[in-house]
Amino acid sequence: MDDWVVELRGVTRQFITRQFGTVKAVDQMDLSIRRGEFFSLLGPSGCGKTTTLRLIAGFEEPDHGQVYINGEDVSVLPPFKRKVNTVFQRYALFPHLDVFENIAFGLRRSGTPDAIIEKKVSESLELVRLNNMEHRHVQSLSGGQQQRVALARALVNEPEVLLLDEPMAALDQKLRREMQFELKRIQKTTGITFILVTHDQEEALTMSDSVAVLNTGHVEQLGTPRDIYDQPSSRFVAEFMGTANFLPVHISRVSNGRTTVKLSNLEFLVPSRHGLNEGSAAEISIRPERLRLTHEADPSGNSMPGLVTDAVFMGACTRFTVEVDGQRQLTAEHQNLAHTAYPDFVPGDKVWVNWGHSSATLLPSSAVSS
Ligand SMILES: Nc1ncnc2c1ncn2[C@@H]1O[C@H](COP(=O)(O)OP(=O)(O)OP(=O)(O)O)[C@@H](O)[C@H]1O
Ligand SMILES: [Mg+2]
């Protein structure tokens, strides 16, 4: 049986605003988070990530639905009674206190004996690799170091769940990478469930065991990074998780887990999808790196003829734009590997665009046609 540490059941949180009237920041959301996993809430600005985190932390109460922690309904429990801690985007450190006292603050307030405070603070400083910095003033620290103090301050309480709201947003690219690595290491070392809010899909993909993609207050898809990238459940997810090509198709046959789809006079085989049957309009989504350009059609998979209209060398890969089926543009990426003998294509070349039978995802037809 799954061991859920956090569960949201039909949770709605709405705000009344002067400008927009009622805004449903979180709209009948269901969400289950396993104990000990690195979980990310991912989505565009305004989709409800922070509100979801605040509902878990107890800074917001649901208008409808329940929040469970360890199976207990905590929907109306104040934050300090929940075994969760939050690291905010602005670290909210106390500027007049040194590193040690910033971390010890909560423990002192709860009357923890000095010897235990000493031990716990040292342990958490070690965990975030800030040993020997305990007497520095937080204002004299770099952004990355302040971030670590904020982390240590949350970890010192030994929460069951650590909530992180875009904790790396203020860091430059290099520090951000470093902190991502550190966070992952700390999560593994402590075994604490981490719930990270981010709008950076690469960050979510590289760090998480599970990702929930949010769209206008609900969970659009929940799965492993690989599921979400390779088998997006909707066009919204496919587009949000990097570059995707879309082709509108018509379903002509469904058999044995494979579906035959038609585009103009071309036929392709794609993995079937529940609910998409013969006769329906649909679309297929294919990642640029799954497309291969060749001079001859590859009979082992799907192929369509095209015309190269652009080729951009990008270092590790070359990105081609290919016009297919009249006016449609596809993006294909070839890795620039020394040992592969991909022919070089230039604008004006007639090519075949090929992809494997399992490389595309079948999606319900979207209102926006490409
Ligand atoms: N206290 C509030 N009062 C009014 N509206 C709010 C409040 N908090 C959130 N909202 C609205 O609810 C929606 C979701 O907000 P939320 O902060 O959860 O989004 P987010 O996904 O964290 O976005 P971002 O990536 O920009 O931080 C937005 O439309 C926001 O304006
Ligand atoms: Mg936010």
PDB file of C-alpha atoms in Angstrom, residues 20-213:
ATOM      1  CA  PHE A  20     -11.030  39.973 -10.974  1.00  0.00           C
ATOM      2  CA  GLY A  21     -13.876  39.067  -8.594  1.00  0.00           C
ATOM      3  CA  THR A  22     -13.549  35.499  -7.260  1.00  0.00           C
ATOM      4  CA  VAL A  23     -10.239  33.844  -8.140  1.00  0.00           C
ATOM      5  CA  LYS A  24      -9.986  30.093  -7.550  1.00  0.00           C
ATOM      6  CA  ALA A  25      -6.280  29.812  -6.786  1.00  0.00           C
ATOM      7  CA  VAL A  26      -6.758  26.105  -6.014  1.00  0.00           C
ATOM      8  CA  ASP A  27      -9.761  24.407  -7.558  1.00  0.00           C
ATOM      9  CA  GLN A  28     -10.968  21.001  -6.285  1.00  0.00           C
ATOM     10  CA  MET A  29      -7.420  19.734  -6.145  1.00  0.00           C
ATOM     11  CA  ASP A  30      -6.552  16.108  -5.431  1.00  0.00           C
ATOM     12  CA  LEU A  31      -2.915  15.412  -4.670  1.00  0.00           C
ATOM     13  CA  SER A  32      -1.055  12.561  -2.958  1.00  0.00           C
ATOM     14  CA  ILE A  33       2.595  12.786  -1.948  1.00  0.00           C
ATOM     15  CA  ARG A  34       4.590   9.709  -0.875  1.00  0.00           C
ATOM     16  CA  ARG A  35       6.679   9.678   2.277  1.00  0.00           C
ATOM     17  CA  GLY A  36      10.362  10.299   1.627  1.00  0.00           C
ATOM     18  CA  GLU A  37      10.090  11.507  -1.939  1.00  0.00           C
ATOM     19  CA  PHE A  38      11.384  14.602  -3.638  1.00  0.00           C
ATOM     20  CA  PHE A  39       8.181  16.064  -4.998  1.00  0.00           C
ATOM     21  CA  SER A  40       7.812  19.131  -7.224  1.00  0.00           C
ATOM     22  CA  LEU A  41       4.830  21.363  -7.873  1.00  0.00           C
ATOM     23  CA  LEU A  42       5.463  22.766 -11.312  1.00  0.00           C
ATOM     24  CA  GLY A  43       3.492  25.215 -13.399  1.00  0.00           C
ATOM     25  CA  PRO A  44       3.325  28.682 -14.909  1.00  0.00           C
ATOM     26  CA  SER A  45       2.951  31.855 -12.868  1.00  0.00           C
ATOM     27  CA  GLY A  46      -0.419  32.135 -11.156  1.00  0.00           C
ATOM     28  CA  CYS A  47      -1.360  28.434 -11.476  1.00  0.00           C
ATOM     29  CA  GLY A  48      -1.678  28.016  -7.689  1.00  0.00           C
ATOM     30  CA  LYS A  49       1.686  26.568  -6.605  1.00  0.00           C
ATOM     31  CA  THR A  50       2.298  28.881  -3.651  1.00  0.00           C
ATOM     32  CA  THR A  51      -1.322  28.620  -2.499  1.00  0.00           C
ATOM     33  CA  THR A  52      -1.072  24.806  -2.576  1.00  0.00           C
ATOM     34  CA  LEU A  53       2.091  24.967  -0.479  1.00  0.00           C
ATOM     35  CA  ARG A  54       0.475  27.404   1.961  1.00  0.00           C
ATOM     36  CA  LEU A  55      -2.508  25.070   2.338  1.00  0.00           C
ATOM     37  CA  ILE A  56      -0.132  22.231   3.254  1.00  0.00           C
ATOM     38  CA  ALA A  57       1.811  24.483   5.655  1.00  0.00           C
ATOM     39  CA  GLY A  58      -1.359  25.804   7.294  1.00  0.00           C
ATOM     40  CA  PHE A  59      -0.991  29.454   6.270  1.00  0.00           C
ATOM     41  CA  GLU A  60      -4.216  29.059   4.285  1.00  0.00           C
ATOM     42  CA  GLU A  61      -7.375  27.154   5.153  1.00  0.00           C
ATOM     43  CA  PRO A  62      -9.340  25.397   2.406  1.00  0.00           C
ATOM     44  CA  ASP A  63     -12.800  26.750   1.548  1.00  0.00           C
ATOM     45  CA  HIS A  64     -13.750  23.186   0.601  1.00  0.00           C
ATOM     46  CA  GLY A  65     -12.004  19.844   0.902  1.00  0.00           C
ATOM     47  CA  GLN A  66      -9.444  18.426   3.306  1.00  0.00           C
ATOM     48  CA  VAL A  67      -5.703  18.434   3.819  1.00  0.00           C
ATOM     49  CA  TYR A  68      -4.234  15.323   5.455  1.00  0.00           C
ATOM     50  CA  ILE A  69      -0.770  14.900   6.937  1.00  0.00           C
ATOM     51  CA  ASN A  70       0.089  11.352   7.991  1.00  0.00           C
ATOM     52  CA  GLY A  71      -3.546  10.453   7.421  1.00  0.00           C
ATOM     53  CA  GLU A  72      -4.768  13.041   9.940  1.00  0.00           C
ATOM     54  CA  ASP A  73      -7.135  15.797   8.797  1.00  0.00           C
ATOM     55  CA  VAL A  74      -5.172  18.995   9.522  1.00  0.00           C
ATOM     56  CA  SER A  75      -7.326  21.321   7.420  1.00  0.00           C
ATOM     57  CA  VAL A  76      -7.938  23.766  10.276  1.00  0.00           C
ATOM     58  CA  LEU A  77      -4.789  23.097  12.311  1.00  0.00           C
ATOM     59  CA  PRO A  78      -2.454  26.134  12.676  1.00  0.00           C
ATOM     60  CA  PRO A  79       1.022  25.925  11.056  1.00  0.00           C
ATOM     61  CA  PHE A  80       2.953  25.374  14.298  1.00  0.00           C
ATOM     62  CA  LYS A  81       0.938  22.235  15.041  1.00  0.00           C
ATOM     63  CA  ARG A  82       1.884  20.599  11.732  1.00  0.00           C
ATOM     64  CA  LYS A  83       5.118  18.658  11.312  1.00  0.00           C
ATOM     65  CA  VAL A  84       6.101  20.761   8.339  1.00  0.00           C
ATOM     66  CA  ASN A  85       8.545  23.628   7.822  1.00  0.00           C
ATOM     67  CA  THR A  86       8.782  26.114   4.998  1.00  0.00           C
ATOM     68  CA  VAL A  87      11.750  27.703   3.256  1.00  0.00           C
ATOM     69  CA  PHE A  88      10.549  30.851   1.530  1.00  0.00           C
ATOM     70  CA  GLN A  89      11.870  32.488  -1.602  1.00  0.00           C
ATOM     71  CA  ARG A  90      12.979  35.486   0.438  1.00  0.00           C
ATOM     72  CA  TYR A  91      14.799  33.672   3.167  1.00  0.00           C
ATOM     73  CA  ALA A  92      13.299  35.802   5.965  1.00  0.00           C
ATOM     74  CA  LEU A  93      16.387  35.541   8.164  1.00  0.00           C
ATOM     75  CA  PHE A  94      16.761  37.768  11.223  1.00  0.00           C
ATOM     76  CA  PRO A  95      19.356  40.373  10.162  1.00  0.00           C
ATOM     77  CA  HIS A  96      20.399  41.270  13.734  1.00  0.00           C
ATOM     78  CA  LEU A  97      21.220  37.648  14.673  1.00  0.00           C
ATOM     79  CA  ASP A  98      24.217  35.555  13.672  1.00  0.00           C
ATOM     80  CA  VAL A  99      23.995  32.269  11.810  1.00  0.00           C
ATOM     81  CA  PHE A 100      23.815  30.165  14.978  1.00  0.00           C
ATOM     82  CA  GLU A 101      21.025  32.215  16.548  1.00  0.00           C
ATOM     83  CA  ASN A 102      19.037  32.306  13.329  1.00  0.00           C
ATOM     84  CA  ILE A 103      19.027  28.527  13.267  1.00  0.00           C
ATOM     85  CA  ALA A 104      18.488  28.167  17.028  1.00  0.00           C
ATOM     86  CA  PHE A 105      15.587  30.647  17.100  1.00  0.00           C
ATOM     87  CA  GLY A 106      12.703  28.154  17.006  1.00  0.00           C
ATOM     88  CA  LEU A 107      14.374  25.769  19.447  1.00  0.00           C
ATOM     89  CA  ARG A 108      15.011  28.572  21.974  1.00  0.00           C
ATOM     90  CA  ARG A 109      11.377  29.644  21.758  1.00  0.00           C
ATOM     91  CA  SER A 110      10.192  26.148  22.490  1.00  0.00           C
ATOM     92  CA  GLY A 111      12.460  25.999  25.553  1.00  0.00           C
ATOM     93  CA  THR A 112      14.883  23.365  24.274  1.00  0.00           C
ATOM     94  CA  PRO A 113      17.887  22.945  26.649  1.00  0.00           C
ATOM     95  CA  ASP A 114      21.121  24.659  25.529  1.00  0.00           C
ATOM     96  CA  ALA A 115      23.131  21.461  25.145  1.00  0.00           C
ATOM     97  CA  ILE A 116      20.557  20.026  22.749  1.00  0.00           C
ATOM     98  CA  ILE A 117      20.353  23.297  20.809  1.00  0.00           C
ATOM     99  CA  GLU A 118      24.148  23.271  20.460  1.00  0.00           C
ATOM    100  CA  LYS A 119      24.088  19.712  19.119  1.00  0.00           C
ATOM    101  CA  LYS A 120      21.180  20.178  16.738  1.00  0.00           C
ATOM    102  CA  VAL A 121      22.437  23.459  15.306  1.00  0.00           C
ATOM    103  CA  SER A 122      25.896  21.972  14.680  1.00  0.00           C
ATOM    104  CA  GLU A 123      24.345  18.965  12.971  1.00  0.00           C
ATOM    105  CA  SER A 124      22.208  21.063  10.690  1.00  0.00           C
ATOM    106  CA  LEU A 125      25.130  23.397   9.896  1.00  0.00           C
ATOM    107  CA  GLU A 126      27.114  20.351   8.898  1.00  0.00           C
ATOM    108  CA  LEU A 127      24.260  19.114   6.757  1.00  0.00           C
ATOM    109  CA  VAL A 128      24.214  22.339   4.742  1.00  0.00           C
ATOM    110  CA  ARG A 129      28.037  22.578   4.815  1.00  0.00           C
ATOM    111  CA  LEU A 130      28.299  25.824   6.755  1.00  0.00           C
ATOM    112  CA  ASN A 131      30.436  24.522   9.617  1.00  0.00           C
ATOM    113  CA  ASN A 132      32.628  27.236  11.145  1.00  0.00           C
ATOM    114  CA  MET A 133      30.267  29.964  10.002  1.00  0.00           C
ATOM    115  CA  GLU A 134      28.039  29.959  13.076  1.00  0.00           C
ATOM    116  CA  HIS A 135      29.157  33.345  14.366  1.00  0.00           C
ATOM    117  CA  ARG A 136      28.980  35.218  11.090  1.00  0.00           C
ATOM    118  CA  HIS A 137      26.271  37.821  10.724  1.00  0.00           C
ATOM    119  CA  VAL A 138      23.769  36.754   8.137  1.00  0.00           C
ATOM    120  CA  GLN A 139      24.080  40.077   6.318  1.00  0.00           C
ATOM    121  CA  SER A 140      27.736  39.337   5.604  1.00  0.00           C
ATOM    122  CA  LEU A 141      26.835  36.101   3.809  1.00  0.00           C
ATOM    123  CA  SER A 142      26.386  35.560   0.085  1.00  0.00           C
ATOM    124  CA  GLY A 143      22.976  34.732  -1.354  1.00  0.00           C
ATOM    125  CA  GLY A 144      23.848  31.054  -1.564  1.00  0.00           C
ATOM    126  CA  GLN A 145      25.075  30.980   2.041  1.00  0.00           C
ATOM    127  CA  GLN A 146      21.936  32.736   3.261  1.00  0.00           C
ATOM    128  CA  GLN A 147      19.919  30.139   1.429  1.00  0.00           C
ATOM    129  CA  ARG A 148      21.770  27.421   3.334  1.00  0.00           C
ATOM    130  CA  VAL A 149      21.080  29.144   6.660  1.00  0.00           C
ATOM    131  CA  ALA A 150      17.380  29.249   5.771  1.00  0.00           C
ATOM    132  CA  LEU A 151      17.527  25.539   4.959  1.00  0.00           C
ATOM    133  CA  ALA A 152      19.376  24.697   8.177  1.00  0.00           C
ATOM    134  CA  ARG A 153      16.840  26.694  10.170  1.00  0.00           C
ATOM    135  CA  ALA A 154      14.022  24.626   8.692  1.00  0.00           C
ATOM    136  CA  LEU A 155      15.870  21.300   9.020  1.00  0.00           C
ATOM    137  CA  VAL A 156      16.823  21.825  12.654  1.00  0.00           C
ATOM    138  CA  ASN A 157      13.186  21.226  13.616  1.00  0.00           C
ATOM    139  CA  GLU A 158      13.361  17.768  12.024  1.00  0.00           C
ATOM    140  CA  PRO A 159      10.142  18.267  10.074  1.00  0.00           C
ATOM    141  CA  GLU A 160       8.480  15.354   8.364  1.00  0.00           C
ATOM    142  CA  VAL A 161       7.879  17.509   5.336  1.00  0.00           C
ATOM    143  CA  LEU A 162       9.979  20.400   4.100  1.00  0.00           C
ATOM    144  CA  LEU A 163       8.197  22.902   1.877  1.00  0.00           C
ATOM    145  CA  LEU A 164      10.333  24.989  -0.464  1.00  0.00           C
ATOM    146  CA  ASP A 165       8.818  27.874  -2.415  1.00  0.00           C
ATOM    147  CA  GLU A 166      11.115  28.712  -5.353  1.00  0.00           C
ATOM    148  CA  PRO A 167      14.090  28.716  -2.961  1.00  0.00           C
ATOM    149  CA  MET A 168      16.629  29.182  -5.737  1.00  0.00           C
ATOM    150  CA  ALA A 169      14.919  31.993  -7.623  1.00  0.00           C
ATOM    151  CA  ALA A 170      17.247  34.686  -6.273  1.00  0.00           C
ATOM    152  CA  LEU A 171      20.463  32.796  -7.084  1.00  0.00           C
ATOM    153  CA  ASP A 172      22.498  33.114 -10.254  1.00  0.00           C
ATOM    154  CA  GLN A 173      22.701  30.185 -12.669  1.00  0.00           C
ATOM    155  CA  LYS A 174      25.872  28.631 -11.260  1.00  0.00           C
ATOM    156  CA  LEU A 175      24.794  28.855  -7.610  1.00  0.00           C
ATOM    157  CA  ARG A 176      21.400  27.573  -8.605  1.00  0.00           C
ATOM    158  CA  ARG A 177      22.930  24.406 -10.044  1.00  0.00           C
ATOM    159  CA  GLU A 178      25.034  23.972  -6.914  1.00  0.00           C
ATOM    160  CA  MET A 179      22.035  24.399  -4.630  1.00  0.00           C
ATOM    161  CA  GLN A 180      19.965  21.966  -6.705  1.00  0.00           C
ATOM    162  CA  PHE A 181      22.661  19.376  -6.174  1.00  0.00           C
ATOM    163  CA  GLU A 182      22.863  20.203  -2.459  1.00  0.00           C
ATOM    164  CA  LEU A 183      19.115  20.015  -1.969  1.00  0.00           C
ATOM    165  CA  LYS A 184      18.993  16.623  -3.610  1.00  0.00           C
ATOM    166  CA  ARG A 185      21.851  15.412  -1.415  1.00  0.00           C
ATOM    167  CA  ILE A 186      20.231  16.739   1.776  1.00  0.00           C
ATOM    168  CA  GLN A 187      16.916  15.170   0.859  1.00  0.00           C
ATOM    169  CA  LYS A 188      18.591  11.794   0.305  1.00  0.00           C
ATOM    170  CA  THR A 189      20.647  12.050   3.509  1.00  0.00           C
ATOM    171  CA  THR A 190      17.742  13.008   5.763  1.00  0.00           C
ATOM    172  CA  GLY A 191      14.942  11.046   4.064  1.00  0.00           C
ATOM    173  CA  ILE A 192      12.608  13.990   4.737  1.00  0.00           C
ATOM    174  CA  THR A 193       9.834  14.515   2.176  1.00  0.00           C
ATOM    175  CA  PHE A 194      10.672  17.640   0.161  1.00  0.00           C
ATOM    176  CA  ILE A 195       7.954  19.527  -1.693  1.00  0.00           C
ATOM    177  CA  LEU A 196       9.511  22.036  -4.050  1.00  0.00           C
ATOM    178  CA  VAL A 197       7.617  24.755  -5.873  1.00  0.00           C
ATOM    179  CA  THR A 198       9.181  25.759  -9.152  1.00  0.00           C
ATOM    180  CA  HIS A 199       8.236  27.099 -12.550  1.00  0.00           C
ATOM    181  CA  ASP A 200      11.490  25.791 -14.029  1.00  0.00           C
ATOM    182  CA  GLN A 201      10.727  22.515 -15.804  1.00  0.00           C
ATOM    183  CA  GLU A 202      14.365  21.492 -16.054  1.00  0.00           C
ATOM    184  CA  GLU A 203      14.773  21.921 -12.308  1.00  0.00           C
ATOM    185  CA  ALA A 204      11.667  19.787 -11.672  1.00  0.00           C
ATOM    186  CA  LEU A 205      12.788  17.091 -14.108  1.00  0.00           C
ATOM    187  CA  THR A 206      16.316  16.772 -12.765  1.00  0.00           C
ATOM    188  CA  MET A 207      15.536  16.875  -9.062  1.00  0.00           C
ATOM    189  CA  SER A 208      12.247  15.094  -8.490  1.00  0.00           C
ATOM    190  CA  ASP A 209      10.990  11.593  -7.877  1.00  0.00           C
ATOM    191  CA  SER A 210       7.486  12.837  -8.762  1.00  0.00           C
ATOM    192  CA  VAL A 211       6.190  15.981 -10.384  1.00  0.00           C
ATOM    193  CA  ALA A 212       2.702  17.478 -10.350  1.00  0.00           C
ATOM    194  CA  VAL A 213       2.097  19.860 -13.235  1.00  0.00           C
TER     195      VAL A 213
END
